[in-house]
XYZ file of C-alpha atoms in Angstrom:
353
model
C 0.000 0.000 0.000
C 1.621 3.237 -1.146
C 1.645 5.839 1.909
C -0.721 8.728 0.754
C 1.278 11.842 -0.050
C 1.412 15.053 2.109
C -1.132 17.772 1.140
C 0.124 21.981 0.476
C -1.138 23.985 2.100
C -3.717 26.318 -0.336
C -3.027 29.808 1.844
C 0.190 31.714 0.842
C 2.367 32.958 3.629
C 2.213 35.985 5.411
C 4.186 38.525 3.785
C 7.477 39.185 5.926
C 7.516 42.954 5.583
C 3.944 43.152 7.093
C 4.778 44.445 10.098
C 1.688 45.948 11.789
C 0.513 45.099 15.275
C -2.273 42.624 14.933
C -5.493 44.069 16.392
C -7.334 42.114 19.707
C -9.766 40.999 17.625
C -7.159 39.749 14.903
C -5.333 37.639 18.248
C -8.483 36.133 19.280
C -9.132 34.509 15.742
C -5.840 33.856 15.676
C -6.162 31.711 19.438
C -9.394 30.149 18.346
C -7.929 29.270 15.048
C -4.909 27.225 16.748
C -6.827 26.127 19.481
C -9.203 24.644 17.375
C -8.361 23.185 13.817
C -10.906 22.820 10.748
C -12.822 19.577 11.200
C -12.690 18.466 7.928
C -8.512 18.516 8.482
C -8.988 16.770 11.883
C -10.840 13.992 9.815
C -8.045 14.181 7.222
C -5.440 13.969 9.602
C -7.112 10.872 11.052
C -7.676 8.862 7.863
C -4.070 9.460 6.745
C -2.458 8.514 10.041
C -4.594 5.083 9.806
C -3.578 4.864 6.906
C -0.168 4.667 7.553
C -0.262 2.847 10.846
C -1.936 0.490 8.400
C 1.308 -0.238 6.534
C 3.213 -0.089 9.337
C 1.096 -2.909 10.959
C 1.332 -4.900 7.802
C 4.892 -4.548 7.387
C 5.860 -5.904 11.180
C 2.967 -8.805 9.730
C 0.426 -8.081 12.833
C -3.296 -7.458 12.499
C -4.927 -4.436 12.148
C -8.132 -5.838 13.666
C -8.399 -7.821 16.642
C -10.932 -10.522 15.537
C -11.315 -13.971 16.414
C -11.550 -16.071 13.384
C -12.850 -19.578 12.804
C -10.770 -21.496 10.215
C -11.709 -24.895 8.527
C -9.291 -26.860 6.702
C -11.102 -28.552 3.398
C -9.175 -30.873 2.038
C -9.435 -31.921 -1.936
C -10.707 -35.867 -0.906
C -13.576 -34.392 0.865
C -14.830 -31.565 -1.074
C -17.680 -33.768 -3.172
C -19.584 -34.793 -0.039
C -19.154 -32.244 2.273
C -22.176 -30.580 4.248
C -21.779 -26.965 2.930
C -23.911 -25.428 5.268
C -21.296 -25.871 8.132
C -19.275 -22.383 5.972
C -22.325 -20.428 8.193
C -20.064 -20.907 11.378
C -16.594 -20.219 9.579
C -14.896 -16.948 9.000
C -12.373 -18.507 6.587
C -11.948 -21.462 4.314
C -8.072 -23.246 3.620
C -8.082 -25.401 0.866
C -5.855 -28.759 1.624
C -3.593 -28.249 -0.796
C -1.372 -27.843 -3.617
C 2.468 -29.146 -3.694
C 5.720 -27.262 -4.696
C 7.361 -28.914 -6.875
C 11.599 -28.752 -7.135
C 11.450 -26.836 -10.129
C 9.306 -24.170 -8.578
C 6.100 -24.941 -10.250
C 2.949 -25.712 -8.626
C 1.173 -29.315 -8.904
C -2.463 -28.765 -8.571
C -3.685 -31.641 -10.245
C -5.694 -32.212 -6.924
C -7.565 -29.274 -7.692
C -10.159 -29.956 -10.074
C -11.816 -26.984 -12.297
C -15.270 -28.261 -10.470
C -13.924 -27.756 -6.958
C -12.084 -23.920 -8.260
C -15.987 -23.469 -8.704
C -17.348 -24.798 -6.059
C -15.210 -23.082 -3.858
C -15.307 -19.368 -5.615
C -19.232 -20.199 -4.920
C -18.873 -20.966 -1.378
C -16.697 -17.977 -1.091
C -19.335 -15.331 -2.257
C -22.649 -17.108 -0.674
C -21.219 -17.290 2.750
C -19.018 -14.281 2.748
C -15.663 -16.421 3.530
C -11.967 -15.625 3.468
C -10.557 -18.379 1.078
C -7.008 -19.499 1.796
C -4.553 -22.207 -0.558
C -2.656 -24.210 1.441
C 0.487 -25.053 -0.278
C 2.238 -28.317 1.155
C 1.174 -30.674 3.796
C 2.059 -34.122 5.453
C 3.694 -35.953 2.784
C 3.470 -33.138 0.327
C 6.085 -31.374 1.215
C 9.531 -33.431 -0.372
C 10.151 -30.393 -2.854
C 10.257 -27.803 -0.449
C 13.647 -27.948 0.257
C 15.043 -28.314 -3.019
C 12.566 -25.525 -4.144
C 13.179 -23.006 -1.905
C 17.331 -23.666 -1.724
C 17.764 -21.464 -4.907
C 17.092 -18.351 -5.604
C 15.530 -18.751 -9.003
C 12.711 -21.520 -7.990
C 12.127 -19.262 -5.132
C 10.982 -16.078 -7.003
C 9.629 -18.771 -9.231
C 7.484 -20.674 -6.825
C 6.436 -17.399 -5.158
C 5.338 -16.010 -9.104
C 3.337 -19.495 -9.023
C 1.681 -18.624 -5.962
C 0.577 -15.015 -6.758
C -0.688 -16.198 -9.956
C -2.731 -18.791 -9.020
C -4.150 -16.907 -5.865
C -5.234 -14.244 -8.057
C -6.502 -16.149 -10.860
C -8.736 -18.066 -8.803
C -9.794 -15.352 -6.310
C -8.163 -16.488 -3.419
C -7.393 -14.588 -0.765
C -3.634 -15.478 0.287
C -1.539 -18.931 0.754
C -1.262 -21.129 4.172
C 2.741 -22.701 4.159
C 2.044 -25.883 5.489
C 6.250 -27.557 4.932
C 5.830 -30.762 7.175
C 8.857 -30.303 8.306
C 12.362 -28.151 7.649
C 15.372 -30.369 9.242
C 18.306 -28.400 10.138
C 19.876 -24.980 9.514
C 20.140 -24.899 6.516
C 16.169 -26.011 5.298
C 15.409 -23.353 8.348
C 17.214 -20.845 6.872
C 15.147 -21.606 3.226
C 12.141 -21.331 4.721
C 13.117 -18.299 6.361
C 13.345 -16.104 2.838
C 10.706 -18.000 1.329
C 8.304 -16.205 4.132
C 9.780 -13.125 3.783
C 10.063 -12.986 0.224
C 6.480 -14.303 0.306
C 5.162 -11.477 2.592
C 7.081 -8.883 0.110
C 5.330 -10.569 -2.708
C 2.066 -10.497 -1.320
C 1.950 -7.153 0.399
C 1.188 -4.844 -2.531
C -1.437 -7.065 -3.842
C -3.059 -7.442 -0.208
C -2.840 -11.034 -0.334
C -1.576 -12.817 3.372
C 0.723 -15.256 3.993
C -0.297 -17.527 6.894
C 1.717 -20.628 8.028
C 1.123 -24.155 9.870
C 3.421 -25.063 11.942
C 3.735 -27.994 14.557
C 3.705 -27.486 18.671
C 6.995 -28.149 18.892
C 8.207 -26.494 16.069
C 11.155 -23.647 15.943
C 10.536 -20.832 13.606
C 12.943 -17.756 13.514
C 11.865 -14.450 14.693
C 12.546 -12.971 10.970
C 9.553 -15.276 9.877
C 7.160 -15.354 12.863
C 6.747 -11.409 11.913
C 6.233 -11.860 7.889
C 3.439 -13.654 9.089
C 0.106 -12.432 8.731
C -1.145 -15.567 10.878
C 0.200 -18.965 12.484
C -1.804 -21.620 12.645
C -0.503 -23.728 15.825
C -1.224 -27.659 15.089
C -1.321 -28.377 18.774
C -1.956 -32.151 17.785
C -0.553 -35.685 16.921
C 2.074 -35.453 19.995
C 2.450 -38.919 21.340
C -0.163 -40.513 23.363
C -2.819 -38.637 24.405
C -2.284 -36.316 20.992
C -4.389 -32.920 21.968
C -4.959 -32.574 25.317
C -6.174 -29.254 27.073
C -2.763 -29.348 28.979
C -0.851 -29.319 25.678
C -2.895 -26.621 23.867
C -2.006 -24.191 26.787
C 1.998 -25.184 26.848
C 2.114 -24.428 23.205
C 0.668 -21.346 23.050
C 2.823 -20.430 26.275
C 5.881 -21.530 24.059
C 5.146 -19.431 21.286
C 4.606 -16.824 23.350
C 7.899 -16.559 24.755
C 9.259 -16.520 21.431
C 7.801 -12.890 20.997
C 4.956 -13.958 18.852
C 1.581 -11.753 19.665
C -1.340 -13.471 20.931
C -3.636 -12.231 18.112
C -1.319 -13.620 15.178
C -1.662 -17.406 16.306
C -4.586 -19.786 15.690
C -4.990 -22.720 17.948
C -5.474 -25.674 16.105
C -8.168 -28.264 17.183
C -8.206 -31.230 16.081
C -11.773 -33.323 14.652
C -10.293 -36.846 14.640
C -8.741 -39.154 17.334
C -6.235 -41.528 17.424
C -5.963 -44.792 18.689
C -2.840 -44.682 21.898
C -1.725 -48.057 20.520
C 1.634 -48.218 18.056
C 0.136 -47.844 15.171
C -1.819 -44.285 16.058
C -4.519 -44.997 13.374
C -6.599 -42.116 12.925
C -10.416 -41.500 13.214
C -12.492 -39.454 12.220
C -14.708 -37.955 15.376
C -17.942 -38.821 12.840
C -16.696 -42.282 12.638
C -16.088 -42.183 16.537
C -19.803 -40.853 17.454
C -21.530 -43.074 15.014
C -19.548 -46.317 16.483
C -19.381 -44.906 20.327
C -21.683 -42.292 20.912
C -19.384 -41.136 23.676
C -20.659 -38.582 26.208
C -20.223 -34.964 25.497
C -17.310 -34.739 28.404
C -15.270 -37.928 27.539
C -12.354 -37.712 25.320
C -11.043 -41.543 25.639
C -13.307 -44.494 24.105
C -12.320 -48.015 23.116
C -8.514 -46.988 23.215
C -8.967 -43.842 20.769
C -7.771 -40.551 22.234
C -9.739 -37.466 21.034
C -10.984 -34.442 21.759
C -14.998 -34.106 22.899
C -17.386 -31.095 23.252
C -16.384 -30.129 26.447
C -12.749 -30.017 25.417
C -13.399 -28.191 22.295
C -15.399 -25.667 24.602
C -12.401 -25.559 26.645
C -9.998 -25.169 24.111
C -11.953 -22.248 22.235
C -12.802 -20.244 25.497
C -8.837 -20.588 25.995
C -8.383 -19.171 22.862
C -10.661 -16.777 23.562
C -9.277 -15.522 26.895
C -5.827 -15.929 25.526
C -6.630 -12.678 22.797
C -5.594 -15.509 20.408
C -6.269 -14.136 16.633
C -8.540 -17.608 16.702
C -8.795 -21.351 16.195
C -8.102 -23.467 12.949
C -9.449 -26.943 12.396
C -8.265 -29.897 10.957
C -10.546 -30.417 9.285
C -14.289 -29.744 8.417
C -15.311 -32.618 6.994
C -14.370 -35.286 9.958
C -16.787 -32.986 12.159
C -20.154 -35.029 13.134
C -23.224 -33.800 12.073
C -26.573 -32.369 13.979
C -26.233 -31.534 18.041
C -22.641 -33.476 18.201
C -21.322 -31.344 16.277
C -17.911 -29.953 17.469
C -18.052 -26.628 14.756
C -21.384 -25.909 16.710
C -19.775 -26.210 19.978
C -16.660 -23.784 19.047
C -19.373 -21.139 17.463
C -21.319 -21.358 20.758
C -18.406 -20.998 22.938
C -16.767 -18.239 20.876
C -20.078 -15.922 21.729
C -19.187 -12.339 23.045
C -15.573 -12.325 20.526
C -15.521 -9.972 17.602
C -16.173 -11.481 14.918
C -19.107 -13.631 12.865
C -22.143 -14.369 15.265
């Protein structure tokens, strides 16, 4: 956003070899005058300062609003039979995903021309922020090799901008599962900044997804627009309330603000045995029918009503920016659903009703 330019002033000065006493009268206009600008330049003044603290919000990546959003992951497998109705009680939409590939190019075979449409419709019908998520578990092998040069950077990043605004999206989620070492760090460093830089003029954001226990450098946490915080599939009990609150904490000691992280909830369990299958909380109220305040059944750990209540009034009370959900379409439907419980508990945040 260009900062607006400073205004002349229309009146000429006063000439300098005026040198007559001013009259009372004269002083007292003069008084009032100072004492009390022109209205109409008060509003000016006001406009173009939030303008300005605009940009400079933008370019340390914070908010300029403090809202709490609601953020559903959709991935491509479950975009045919998914109840669209449930986009009432979201505030954004993140399409699971597109991959990098090494060259910098974009695969997005997994996004058919059908699903582009159905989600530009779902878009304008239910007023949504629509995100691309770029990545993912086992989609993210060409990140490294991508982002290493230079050349498929600006590439990849070209890719990105293109895409978002040929298809009306509204920015890109970074979801690389996961940089090892300094060096794949450091890559994923510029491509967020570079990103951000990218993005800026054409007021698309750059969020990312990154894992509870996850390091990510202060040069990057403030590029960032948003972080969503999966604060899920640790060992054993994979989500608990406990854990939710120690990764925020952590990620607030690294000097990110509150209202640029998402806490991520998850809508599937997994079983505490060695093979951590995963199930889908549907799947787990159709075969269980658990009670609204358990989270354990038949050796599946998961998280229940009164844990997602939890879990959004935390992010609530934290001044978190919101929560992010992976993902819609595991949610049960009618009064188990979890989506209902988070817009119930979310009540009295700014934000969609």
């Amino acid at each position: 956003m260009r900062k607006p330019k400073t205004s002349r002033r229309s009146d000429a000065p006063p000439d300098r070899n005026d040198r007559r006493r001013p009259s009372r009268n004269q002083l007292t206009m003069a008084r009032t005058t100072t004492n009390r600008p022109d209205r109409r330049v008060v509003w000016l003044l006001i406009l173009l300062g939030g303008v300005t603290i605009s940009d400079r919000a933008v370019d340390a990546g914070e908010p300029v609003k403090k809202t709490f959003s609601v953020v559903g992951y959709l991935p491509e497998y479950r975009a045919r039979g998914f109840d669209e109705t449930v986009c009432r009680q979201l505030d954004e939409l993140v399409f699971f995903s597109v991959e990098p590939r090494a060259d910098g190019t974009l695969d997005t075979s997994r996004l058919k021309p059908a699903m582009v449409k159905q989600l530009g419709q779902l878009k304008r019908k239910y007023c949504l922020r629509l995100r691309l998520c770029i990545g993912g578990w086992e989609r993210s092998s060409a990140f490294a090799t991508c982002c290493a040069n230079d050349a498929t950077r600006a590439r990849f990043i070209r890719q990105m901008i293109d895409f978002c605004r040929s298809h009306t999206f509204d920015g890109v989620d970074l979801d690389w599962e996961h940089p090892k070492g300094p060096v794949q760090q450091a890559s994923y460093t510029r491509l967020i900044v570079e990103t951000k830089r990218a993005f800026r003029p054409l007021r698309l954001s750059v969020t990312a997804a990154i894992a509870g226990w996850q390091q990510l450098s202060p040069t990057a946490a403030k590029s960032l627009d948003r972080i969503h915080l999966m604060s899920y599939d640790a060992d054993g009990r994979h989500s608990t309330l406990q854990q939710a609150r120690d990764d925020i904490d952590r990620l607030r000691r690294t000097g990110i603000p509150a209202e640029r992280i998402c806490l991520g909830l998850p809508f599937y369990g997994r079983s505490l045995d060695k093979k951590r299958t995963a199930h889908t909380y549907a799947e787990i109220v159709r075969r269980f029918a658990p009670a609204a305040t358990v989270d354990e059944t038949n050796g599946i750990y998961f998280n229940g009503p009164s844990t997602i209540r939890q879990k959004t009034r935390l992010a609530v009370s934290s001044g978190l920016a919101g929560v992010s959900i992976w993902e819609i379409g595991q949610d049960a439907r009618g009064p188990r659903s979890l989506l209902r419980v988070i817009s119930k508990s979310r009540r009295g945040s700014v934000g969609r009703p």
